[in-house]
């Protein structure tokens, strides 16, 4: 089966397509609308957005206009990182549903263990509150799966120790060179599916000489090597693109990187991402 049609089965039985379209930094309006529409037209059935991306309305509109039945598309959104209360999470979820114009959501994640403006802040109590609100929405049938994003093993321990449901998903930055071994091992042990955001290192990884060399060997593009690498590490990559040719390229990953080449890629170390 082609990679674009493969899925992970979450611990509650829900199927999560392995490749999703990322929409971080995709502008609301035409850009988000057309990216999502192009992805769906080309076989993607998994779209990742967030309240914080401010493009939920365009994402929802594209999904409606695609003509594909809603239940055939897996849609994720995320609770804004500064919302760390039970009531706040319930309210924010209603806003997300309204913006998307949906009756239900497939996956809702706590976007980060701390507000983006206060990285590292101890929000353990607030994360438990927010997750408990998500549990209640899950039980009410408003969300098919619940999870977290950017959570370390310590952040996950906090949820496992104080909440009822083990998160179904942890979405983390993951790409060639970024060491996420401890988090991935923790997730495997607790049957939490790992989603890989920024699988191309927001594009910077594509200039890596060793990745370019590997791509030439397989006669594919560096982007395809990066995405295939995430799949072979049993994570669900969420590449972002606003260009149709790239959206198509990013799902054409039906080749196998040999173990010796995976080992070669494993030796690449570091985070090439730069923010202007
Ligand atoms: P664009 O949206 O203009 O196509 P990541 O998914 O790691 O966050 O990376 C996203 C970045 O990589 C974006 O700048 C995107 O640009 C670019 N990108 C996505 N797919 C490809 C591709 N197949 N080839 C080259 N650049 C790509």
mmCIF file with all atom_site columns, N, CA and C in Angstrom, residues 29-93:
data_model
loop_
_atom_site.group_PDB
_atom_site.id
_atom_site.type_symbol
_atom_site.label_atom_id
_atom_site.label_alt_id
_atom_site.label_comp_id
_atom_site.label_asym_id
_atom_site.label_entity_id
_atom_site.label_seq_id
_atom_site.pdbx_PDB_ins_code
_atom_site.Cartn_x
_atom_site.Cartn_y
_atom_site.Cartn_z
_atom_site.occupancy
_atom_site.B_iso_or_equiv
_atom_site.pdbx_formal_charge
_atom_site.auth_seq_id
_atom_site.auth_comp_id
_atom_site.auth_asym_id
_atom_site.auth_atom_id
_atom_site.pdbx_PDB_model_num
ATOM 1   N N  . UNK A 1 29 ? -6.703  32.444 4.498  1.00 0.00 ? 29 UNK A N  1
ATOM 2   C CA . UNK A 1 29 ? -7.165  32.966 3.206  1.00 0.00 ? 29 UNK A CA 1
ATOM 3   C C  . UNK A 1 29 ? -6.707  32.042 2.097  1.00 0.00 ? 29 UNK A C  1
ATOM 4   N N  . UNK A 1 30 ? -6.409  32.633 0.932  1.00 0.00 ? 30 UNK A N  1
ATOM 5   C CA . UNK A 1 30 ? -6.101  31.831 -0.269 1.00 0.00 ? 30 UNK A CA 1
ATOM 6   C C  . UNK A 1 30 ? -5.007  30.793 -0.058 1.00 0.00 ? 30 UNK A C  1
ATOM 7   N N  . UNK A 1 31 ? -3.939  31.218 0.641  1.00 0.00 ? 31 UNK A N  1
ATOM 8   C CA . UNK A 1 31 ? -2.784  30.309 0.766  1.00 0.00 ? 31 UNK A CA 1
ATOM 9   C C  . UNK A 1 31 ? -3.164  29.014 1.492  1.00 0.00 ? 31 UNK A C  1
ATOM 10  N N  . UNK A 1 32 ? -3.786  29.154 2.647  1.00 0.00 ? 32 UNK A N  1
ATOM 11  C CA . UNK A 1 32 ? -4.181  27.959 3.415  1.00 0.00 ? 32 UNK A CA 1
ATOM 12  C C  . UNK A 1 32 ? -5.254  27.182 2.658  1.00 0.00 ? 32 UNK A C  1
ATOM 13  N N  . UNK A 1 33 ? -6.213  27.911 2.117  1.00 0.00 ? 33 UNK A N  1
ATOM 14  C CA . UNK A 1 33 ? -7.327  27.273 1.395  1.00 0.00 ? 33 UNK A CA 1
ATOM 15  C C  . UNK A 1 33 ? -6.791  26.403 0.251  1.00 0.00 ? 33 UNK A C  1
ATOM 16  N N  . UNK A 1 34 ? -5.913  26.986 -0.578 1.00 0.00 ? 34 UNK A N  1
ATOM 17  C CA . UNK A 1 34 ? -5.429  26.245 -1.749 1.00 0.00 ? 34 UNK A CA 1
ATOM 18  C C  . UNK A 1 34 ? -4.465  25.121 -1.368 1.00 0.00 ? 34 UNK A C  1
ATOM 19  N N  . UNK A 1 35 ? -3.636  25.324 -0.347 1.00 0.00 ? 35 UNK A N  1
ATOM 20  C CA . UNK A 1 35 ? -2.722  24.240 0.075  1.00 0.00 ? 35 UNK A CA 1
ATOM 21  C C  . UNK A 1 35 ? -3.523  23.020 0.489  1.00 0.00 ? 35 UNK A C  1
ATOM 22  N N  . UNK A 1 36 ? -4.541  23.247 1.301  1.00 0.00 ? 36 UNK A N  1
ATOM 23  C CA . UNK A 1 36 ? -5.345  22.124 1.797  1.00 0.00 ? 36 UNK A CA 1
ATOM 24  C C  . UNK A 1 36 ? -6.106  21.464 0.642  1.00 0.00 ? 36 UNK A C  1
ATOM 25  N N  . UNK A 1 37 ? -6.670  22.291 -0.212 1.00 0.00 ? 37 UNK A N  1
ATOM 26  C CA . UNK A 1 37 ? -7.423  21.749 -1.356 1.00 0.00 ? 37 UNK A CA 1
ATOM 27  C C  . UNK A 1 37 ? -6.505  20.925 -2.274 1.00 0.00 ? 37 UNK A C  1
ATOM 28  N N  . UNK A 1 38 ? -5.298  21.443 -2.523 1.00 0.00 ? 38 UNK A N  1
ATOM 29  C CA . UNK A 1 38 ? -4.344  20.726 -3.393 1.00 0.00 ? 38 UNK A CA 1
ATOM 30  C C  . UNK A 1 38 ? -3.938  19.407 -2.754 1.00 0.00 ? 38 UNK A C  1
ATOM 31  N N  . UNK A 1 39 ? -3.713  19.439 -1.450 1.00 0.00 ? 39 UNK A N  1
ATOM 32  C CA . UNK A 1 39 ? -3.312  18.204 -0.756 1.00 0.00 ? 39 UNK A CA 1
ATOM 33  C C  . UNK A 1 39 ? -4.425  17.159 -0.853 1.00 0.00 ? 39 UNK A C  1
ATOM 34  N N  . UNK A 1 40 ? -5.648  17.583 -0.598 1.00 0.00 ? 40 UNK A N  1
ATOM 35  C CA . UNK A 1 40 ? -6.771  16.632 -0.635 1.00 0.00 ? 40 UNK A CA 1
ATOM 36  C C  . UNK A 1 40 ? -6.966  16.079 -2.042 1.00 0.00 ? 40 UNK A C  1
ATOM 37  N N  . UNK A 1 41 ? -6.831  16.967 -3.026 1.00 0.00 ? 41 UNK A N  1
ATOM 38  C CA . UNK A 1 41 ? -6.979  16.542 -4.426 1.00 0.00 ? 41 UNK A CA 1
ATOM 39  C C  . UNK A 1 41 ? -5.939  15.484 -4.791 1.00 0.00 ? 41 UNK A C  1
ATOM 40  N N  . UNK A 1 42 ? -4.767  15.587 -4.150 1.00 0.00 ? 42 UNK A N  1
ATOM 41  C CA . UNK A 1 42 ? -3.669  14.669 -4.465 1.00 0.00 ? 42 UNK A CA 1
ATOM 42  C C  . UNK A 1 42 ? -3.567  13.483 -3.507 1.00 0.00 ? 42 UNK A C  1
ATOM 43  N N  . UNK A 1 43 ? -4.616  13.251 -2.751 1.00 0.00 ? 43 UNK A N  1
ATOM 44  C CA . UNK A 1 43 ? -4.669  12.016 -1.968 1.00 0.00 ? 43 UNK A CA 1
ATOM 45  C C  . UNK A 1 43 ? -4.382  12.123 -0.486 1.00 0.00 ? 43 UNK A C  1
ATOM 46  N N  . UNK A 1 44 ? -3.976  13.305 -0.013 1.00 0.00 ? 44 UNK A N  1
ATOM 47  C CA . UNK A 1 44 ? -3.781  13.451 1.437  1.00 0.00 ? 44 UNK A CA 1
ATOM 48  C C  . UNK A 1 44 ? -5.146  13.333 2.118  1.00 0.00 ? 44 UNK A C  1
ATOM 49  N N  . UNK A 1 45 ? -5.141  12.706 3.298  1.00 0.00 ? 45 UNK A N  1
ATOM 50  C CA . UNK A 1 45 ? -6.381  12.603 4.079  1.00 0.00 ? 45 UNK A CA 1
ATOM 51  C C  . UNK A 1 45 ? -6.136  12.987 5.535  1.00 0.00 ? 45 UNK A C  1
ATOM 52  N N  . UNK A 1 46 ? -5.082  13.763 5.749  1.00 0.00 ? 46 UNK A N  1
ATOM 53  C CA . UNK A 1 46 ? -4.699  14.140 7.110  1.00 0.00 ? 46 UNK A CA 1
ATOM 54  C C  . UNK A 1 46 ? -4.169  15.582 7.061  1.00 0.00 ? 46 UNK A C  1
ATOM 55  N N  . UNK A 1 47 ? -4.855  16.465 7.765  1.00 0.00 ? 47 UNK A N  1
ATOM 56  C CA . UNK A 1 47 ? -4.496  17.883 7.749  1.00 0.00 ? 47 UNK A CA 1
ATOM 57  C C  . UNK A 1 47 ? -4.248  18.333 9.187  1.00 0.00 ? 47 UNK A C  1
ATOM 58  N N  . UNK A 1 48 ? -3.126  19.023 9.373  1.00 0.00 ? 48 UNK A N  1
ATOM 59  C CA . UNK A 1 48 ? -2.747  19.461 10.718 1.00 0.00 ? 48 UNK A CA 1
ATOM 60  C C  . UNK A 1 48 ? -2.794  20.990 10.810 1.00 0.00 ? 48 UNK A C  1
ATOM 61  N N  . UNK A 1 49 ? -3.636  21.487 11.726 1.00 0.00 ? 49 UNK A N  1
ATOM 62  C CA . UNK A 1 49 ? -3.701  22.931 11.929 1.00 0.00 ? 49 UNK A CA 1
ATOM 63  C C  . UNK A 1 49 ? -3.637  23.202 13.440 1.00 0.00 ? 49 UNK A C  1
ATOM 64  N N  . UNK A 1 50 ? -3.863  24.449 13.828 1.00 0.00 ? 50 UNK A N  1
ATOM 65  C CA . UNK A 1 50 ? -3.830  24.825 15.245 1.00 0.00 ? 50 UNK A CA 1
ATOM 66  C C  . UNK A 1 50 ? -4.517  26.173 15.387 1.00 0.00 ? 50 UNK A C  1
ATOM 67  N N  . UNK A 1 51 ? -5.078  26.395 16.588 1.00 0.00 ? 51 UNK A N  1
ATOM 68  C CA . UNK A 1 51 ? -5.647  27.730 16.840 1.00 0.00 ? 51 UNK A CA 1
ATOM 69  C C  . UNK A 1 51 ? -4.576  28.782 16.594 1.00 0.00 ? 51 UNK A C  1
ATOM 70  N N  . UNK A 1 52 ? -3.368  28.461 17.052 1.00 0.00 ? 52 UNK A N  1
ATOM 71  C CA . UNK A 1 52 ? -2.255  29.414 16.967 1.00 0.00 ? 52 UNK A CA 1
ATOM 72  C C  . UNK A 1 52 ? -1.814  29.731 15.544 1.00 0.00 ? 52 UNK A C  1
ATOM 73  N N  . UNK A 1 53 ? -2.165  28.906 14.584 1.00 0.00 ? 53 UNK A N  1
ATOM 74  C CA . UNK A 1 53 ? -1.763  29.188 13.196 1.00 0.00 ? 53 UNK A CA 1
ATOM 75  C C  . UNK A 1 53 ? -2.692  30.213 12.543 1.00 0.00 ? 53 UNK A C  1
ATOM 76  N N  . UNK A 1 54 ? -3.835  30.412 13.189 1.00 0.00 ? 54 UNK A N  1
ATOM 77  C CA . UNK A 1 54 ? -4.820  31.398 12.719 1.00 0.00 ? 54 UNK A CA 1
ATOM 78  C C  . UNK A 1 54 ? -5.290  31.134 11.288 1.00 0.00 ? 54 UNK A C  1
ATOM 79  N N  . UNK A 1 55 ? -5.380  29.856 10.938 1.00 0.00 ? 55 UNK A N  1
ATOM 80  C CA . UNK A 1 55 ? -5.862  29.558 9.582  1.00 0.00 ? 55 UNK A CA 1
ATOM 81  C C  . UNK A 1 55 ? -6.975  28.493 9.591  1.00 0.00 ? 55 UNK A C  1
ATOM 82  N N  . UNK A 1 56 ? -7.532  28.238 10.770 1.00 0.00 ? 56 UNK A N  1
ATOM 83  C CA . UNK A 1 56 ? -8.534  27.170 10.878 1.00 0.00 ? 56 UNK A CA 1
ATOM 84  C C  . UNK A 1 56 ? -9.734  27.391 9.947  1.00 0.00 ? 56 UNK A C  1
ATOM 85  N N  . UNK A 1 57 ? -10.159 28.639 9.815  1.00 0.00 ? 57 UNK A N  1
ATOM 86  C CA . UNK A 1 57 ? -11.357 28.899 8.996  1.00 0.00 ? 57 UNK A CA 1
ATOM 87  C C  . UNK A 1 57 ? -11.104 28.508 7.543  1.00 0.00 ? 57 UNK A C  1
ATOM 88  N N  . UNK A 1 58 ? -9.920  28.854 7.017  1.00 0.00 ? 58 UNK A N  1
ATOM 89  C CA . UNK A 1 58 ? -9.606  28.512 5.619  1.00 0.00 ? 58 UNK A CA 1
ATOM 90  C C  . UNK A 1 58 ? -9.424  27.014 5.458  1.00 0.00 ? 58 UNK A C  1
ATOM 91  N N  . UNK A 1 59 ? -8.821  26.380 6.465  1.00 0.00 ? 59 UNK A N  1
ATOM 92  C CA . UNK A 1 59 ? -8.626  24.926 6.423  1.00 0.00 ? 59 UNK A CA 1
ATOM 93  C C  . UNK A 1 59 ? -9.995  24.241 6.380  1.00 0.00 ? 59 UNK A C  1
ATOM 94  N N  . UNK A 1 60 ? -10.890 24.666 7.260  1.00 0.00 ? 60 UNK A N  1
ATOM 95  C CA . UNK A 1 60 ? -12.225 24.071 7.320  1.00 0.00 ? 60 UNK A CA 1
ATOM 96  C C  . UNK A 1 60 ? -13.004 24.260 6.028  1.00 0.00 ? 60 UNK A C  1
ATOM 97  N N  . UNK A 1 61 ? -12.867 25.450 5.447  1.00 0.00 ? 61 UNK A N  1
ATOM 98  C CA . UNK A 1 61 ? -13.586 25.762 4.196  1.00 0.00 ? 61 UNK A CA 1
ATOM 99  C C  . UNK A 1 61 ? -13.067 24.882 3.057  1.00 0.00 ? 61 UNK A C  1
ATOM 100 N N  . UNK A 1 62 ? -11.750 24.705 2.996  1.00 0.00 ? 62 UNK A N  1
ATOM 101 C CA . UNK A 1 62 ? -11.173 23.862 1.932  1.00 0.00 ? 62 UNK A CA 1
ATOM 102 C C  . UNK A 1 62 ? -11.657 22.417 2.085  1.00 0.00 ? 62 UNK A C  1
ATOM 103 N N  . UNK A 1 63 ? -11.721 21.952 3.317  1.00 0.00 ? 63 UNK A N  1
ATOM 104 C CA . UNK A 1 63 ? -12.171 20.569 3.551  1.00 0.00 ? 63 UNK A CA 1
ATOM 105 C C  . UNK A 1 63 ? -13.619 20.416 3.083  1.00 0.00 ? 63 UNK A C  1
ATOM 106 N N  . UNK A 1 64 ? -14.444 21.379 3.408  1.00 0.00 ? 64 UNK A N  1
ATOM 107 C CA . UNK A 1 64 ? -15.850 21.336 2.962  1.00 0.00 ? 64 UNK A CA 1
ATOM 108 C C  . UNK A 1 64 ? -15.935 21.361 1.443  1.00 0.00 ? 64 UNK A C  1
ATOM 109 N N  . UNK A 1 65 ? -15.180 22.302 0.831  1.00 0.00 ? 65 UNK A N  1
ATOM 110 C CA . UNK A 1 65 ? -15.273 22.488 -0.619 1.00 0.00 ? 65 UNK A CA 1
ATOM 111 C C  . UNK A 1 65 ? -14.652 21.336 -1.410 1.00 0.00 ? 65 UNK A C  1
ATOM 112 N N  . UNK A 1 66 ? -13.835 20.519 -0.751 1.00 0.00 ? 66 UNK A N  1
ATOM 113 C CA . UNK A 1 66 ? -13.177 19.412 -1.463 1.00 0.00 ? 66 UNK A CA 1
ATOM 114 C C  . UNK A 1 66 ? -14.202 18.385 -1.945 1.00 0.00 ? 66 UNK A C  1
ATOM 115 N N  . UNK A 1 67 ? -15.346 18.351 -1.280 1.00 0.00 ? 67 UNK A N  1
ATOM 116 C CA . UNK A 1 67 ? -16.375 17.381 -1.655 1.00 0.00 ? 67 UNK A CA 1
ATOM 117 C C  . UNK A 1 67 ? -16.106 15.992 -1.085 1.00 0.00 ? 67 UNK A C  1
ATOM 118 N N  . UNK A 1 68 ? -14.979 15.833 -0.414 1.00 0.00 ? 68 UNK A N  1
ATOM 119 C CA . UNK A 1 68 ? -14.652 14.532 0.199  1.00 0.00 ? 68 UNK A CA 1
ATOM 120 C C  . UNK A 1 68 ? -15.436 14.439 1.511  1.00 0.00 ? 68 UNK A C  1
ATOM 121 N N  . UNK A 1 69 ? -16.088 13.274 1.760  1.00 0.00 ? 69 UNK A N  1
ATOM 122 C CA . UNK A 1 69 ? -16.846 13.182 3.012  1.00 0.00 ? 69 UNK A CA 1
ATOM 123 C C  . UNK A 1 69 ? -15.970 13.520 4.225  1.00 0.00 ? 69 UNK A C  1
ATOM 124 N N  . UNK A 1 70 ? -16.507 14.295 5.126  1.00 0.00 ? 70 UNK A N  1
ATOM 125 C CA . UNK A 1 70 ? -15.772 14.749 6.306  1.00 0.00 ? 70 UNK A CA 1
ATOM 126 C C  . UNK A 1 70 ? -15.109 13.592 7.053  1.00 0.00 ? 70 UNK A C  1
ATOM 127 N N  . UNK A 1 71 ? -15.823 12.461 7.143  1.00 0.00 ? 71 UNK A N  1
ATOM 128 C CA . UNK A 1 71 ? -15.289 11.347 7.943  1.00 0.00 ? 71 UNK A CA 1
ATOM 129 C C  . UNK A 1 71 ? -14.106 10.651 7.285  1.00 0.00 ? 71 UNK A C  1
ATOM 130 N N  . UNK A 1 72 ? -13.820 11.008 6.030  1.00 0.00 ? 72 UNK A N  1
ATOM 131 C CA . UNK A 1 72 ? -12.654 10.393 5.366  1.00 0.00 ? 72 UNK A CA 1
ATOM 132 C C  . UNK A 1 72 ? -11.384 11.220 5.583  1.00 0.00 ? 72 UNK A C  1
ATOM 133 N N  . UNK A 1 73 ? -11.523 12.362 6.253  1.00 0.00 ? 73 UNK A N  1
ATOM 134 C CA . UNK A 1 73 ? -10.360 13.242 6.446  1.00 0.00 ? 73 UNK A CA 1
ATOM 135 C C  . UNK A 1 73 ? -10.069 13.364 7.941  1.00 0.00 ? 73 UNK A C  1
ATOM 136 N N  . UNK A 1 74 ? -8.809  13.168 8.281  1.00 0.00 ? 74 UNK A N  1
ATOM 137 C CA . UNK A 1 74 ? -8.384  13.246 9.678  1.00 0.00 ? 74 UNK A CA 1
ATOM 138 C C  . UNK A 1 74 ? -7.852  14.655 9.924  1.00 0.00 ? 74 UNK A C  1
ATOM 139 N N  . UNK A 1 75 ? -8.508  15.382 10.829 1.00 0.00 ? 75 UNK A N  1
ATOM 140 C CA . UNK A 1 75 ? -8.123  16.781 11.068 1.00 0.00 ? 75 UNK A CA 1
ATOM 141 C C  . UNK A 1 75 ? -7.683  16.973 12.523 1.00 0.00 ? 75 UNK A C  1
ATOM 142 N N  . UNK A 1 76 ? -6.528  17.593 12.655 1.00 0.00 ? 76 UNK A N  1
ATOM 143 C CA . UNK A 1 76 ? -5.975  17.891 13.985 1.00 0.00 ? 76 UNK A CA 1
ATOM 144 C C  . UNK A 1 76 ? -5.974  19.395 14.209 1.00 0.00 ? 76 UNK A C  1
ATOM 145 N N  . UNK A 1 77 ? -6.327  19.816 15.420 1.00 0.00 ? 77 UNK A N  1
ATOM 146 C CA . UNK A 1 77 ? -6.055  21.198 15.812 1.00 0.00 ? 77 UNK A CA 1
ATOM 147 C C  . UNK A 1 77 ? -5.469  21.176 17.225 1.00 0.00 ? 77 UNK A C  1
ATOM 148 N N  . UNK A 1 78 ? -5.046  22.361 17.681 1.00 0.00 ? 78 UNK A N  1
ATOM 149 C CA . UNK A 1 78 ? -4.316  22.399 18.956 1.00 0.00 ? 78 UNK A CA 1
ATOM 150 C C  . UNK A 1 78 ? -4.785  23.559 19.822 1.00 0.00 ? 78 UNK A C  1
ATOM 151 N N  . UNK A 1 79 ? -4.783  23.266 21.108 1.00 0.00 ? 79 UNK A N  1
ATOM 152 C CA . UNK A 1 79 ? -5.151  24.268 22.114 1.00 0.00 ? 79 UNK A CA 1
ATOM 153 C C  . UNK A 1 79 ? -3.988  25.249 22.253 1.00 0.00 ? 79 UNK A C  1
ATOM 154 N N  . UNK A 1 80 ? -4.284  26.524 22.188 1.00 0.00 ? 80 UNK A N  1
ATOM 155 C CA . UNK A 1 80 ? -3.212  27.523 22.254 1.00 0.00 ? 80 UNK A CA 1
ATOM 156 C C  . UNK A 1 80 ? -2.372  27.324 23.503 1.00 0.00 ? 80 UNK A C  1
ATOM 157 N N  . UNK A 1 81 ? -1.085  27.575 23.354 1.00 0.00 ? 81 UNK A N  1
ATOM 158 C CA . UNK A 1 81 ? -0.116  27.189 24.394 1.00 0.00 ? 81 UNK A CA 1
ATOM 159 C C  . UNK A 1 81 ? -0.310  27.912 25.727 1.00 0.00 ? 81 UNK A C  1
ATOM 160 N N  . UNK A 1 82 ? -0.943  29.074 25.724 1.00 0.00 ? 82 UNK A N  1
ATOM 161 C CA . UNK A 1 82 ? -1.089  29.814 26.990 1.00 0.00 ? 82 UNK A CA 1
ATOM 162 C C  . UNK A 1 82 ? -2.354  29.405 27.757 1.00 0.00 ? 82 UNK A C  1
ATOM 163 N N  . UNK A 1 83 ? -3.208  28.588 27.153 1.00 0.00 ? 83 UNK A N  1
ATOM 164 C CA . UNK A 1 83 ? -4.462  28.221 27.835 1.00 0.00 ? 83 UNK A CA 1
ATOM 165 C C  . UNK A 1 83 ? -4.208  26.998 28.704 1.00 0.00 ? 83 UNK A C  1
ATOM 166 N N  . UNK A 1 84 ? -4.251  27.225 30.004 1.00 0.00 ? 84 UNK A N  1
ATOM 167 C CA . UNK A 1 84 ? -3.893  26.154 30.940 1.00 0.00 ? 84 UNK A CA 1
ATOM 168 C C  . UNK A 1 84 ? -4.960  25.994 32.023 1.00 0.00 ? 84 UNK A C  1
ATOM 169 N N  . UNK A 1 85 ? -6.222  26.099 31.633 1.00 0.00 ? 85 UNK A N  1
ATOM 170 C CA . UNK A 1 85 ? -7.291  25.882 32.617 1.00 0.00 ? 85 UNK A CA 1
ATOM 171 C C  . UNK A 1 85 ? -8.382  25.016 31.982 1.00 0.00 ? 85 UNK A C  1
ATOM 172 N N  . UNK A 1 86 ? -9.196  24.417 32.843 1.00 0.00 ? 86 UNK A N  1
ATOM 173 C CA . UNK A 1 86 ? -10.274 23.529 32.389 1.00 0.00 ? 86 UNK A CA 1
ATOM 174 C C  . UNK A 1 86 ? -11.288 24.310 31.551 1.00 0.00 ? 86 UNK A C  1
ATOM 175 N N  . UNK A 1 87 ? -11.789 25.392 32.137 1.00 0.00 ? 87 UNK A N  1
ATOM 176 C CA . UNK A 1 87 ? -12.807 26.182 31.432 1.00 0.00 ? 87 UNK A CA 1
ATOM 177 C C  . UNK A 1 87 ? -12.242 26.808 30.162 1.00 0.00 ? 87 UNK A C  1
ATOM 178 N N  . UNK A 1 88 ? -11.005 27.283 30.273 1.00 0.00 ? 88 UNK A N  1
ATOM 179 C CA . UNK A 1 88 ? -10.352 27.910 29.112 1.00 0.00 ? 88 UNK A CA 1
ATOM 180 C C  . UNK A 1 88 ? -10.230 26.935 27.947 1.00 0.00 ? 88 UNK A C  1
ATOM 181 N N  . UNK A 1 89 ? -9.895  25.686 28.287 1.00 0.00 ? 89 UNK A N  1
ATOM 182 C CA . UNK A 1 89 ? -9.733  24.671 27.234 1.00 0.00 ? 89 UNK A CA 1
ATOM 183 C C  . UNK A 1 89 ? -11.075 24.345 26.580 1.00 0.00 ? 89 UNK A C  1
ATOM 184 N N  . UNK A 1 90 ? -12.130 24.245 27.389 1.00 0.00 ? 90 UNK A N  1
ATOM 185 C CA . UNK A 1 90 ? -13.463 23.959 26.824 1.00 0.00 ? 90 UNK A CA 1
ATOM 186 C C  . UNK A 1 90 ? -13.881 25.059 25.863 1.00 0.00 ? 90 UNK A C  1
ATOM 187 N N  . UNK A 1 91 ? -13.659 26.296 26.304 1.00 0.00 ? 91 UNK A N  1
ATOM 188 C CA . UNK A 1 91 ? -14.060 27.449 25.497 1.00 0.00 ? 91 UNK A CA 1
ATOM 189 C C  . UNK A 1 91 ? -13.250 27.508 24.196 1.00 0.00 ? 91 UNK A C  1
ATOM 190 N N  . UNK A 1 92 ? -11.963 27.287 24.328 1.00 0.00 ? 92 UNK A N  1
ATOM 191 C CA . UNK A 1 92 ? -11.094 27.345 23.140 1.00 0.00 ? 92 UNK A CA 1
ATOM 192 C C  . UNK A 1 92 ? -11.476 26.247 22.142 1.00 0.00 ? 92 UNK A C  1
ATOM 193 N N  . UNK A 1 93 ? -11.853 25.091 22.669 1.00 0.00 ? 93 UNK A N  1
ATOM 194 C CA . UNK A 1 93 ? -12.240 24.003 21.763 1.00 0.00 ? 93 UNK A CA 1
ATOM 195 C C  . UNK A 1 93 ? -13.483 24.397 20.962 1.00 0.00 ? 93 UNK A C  1
#
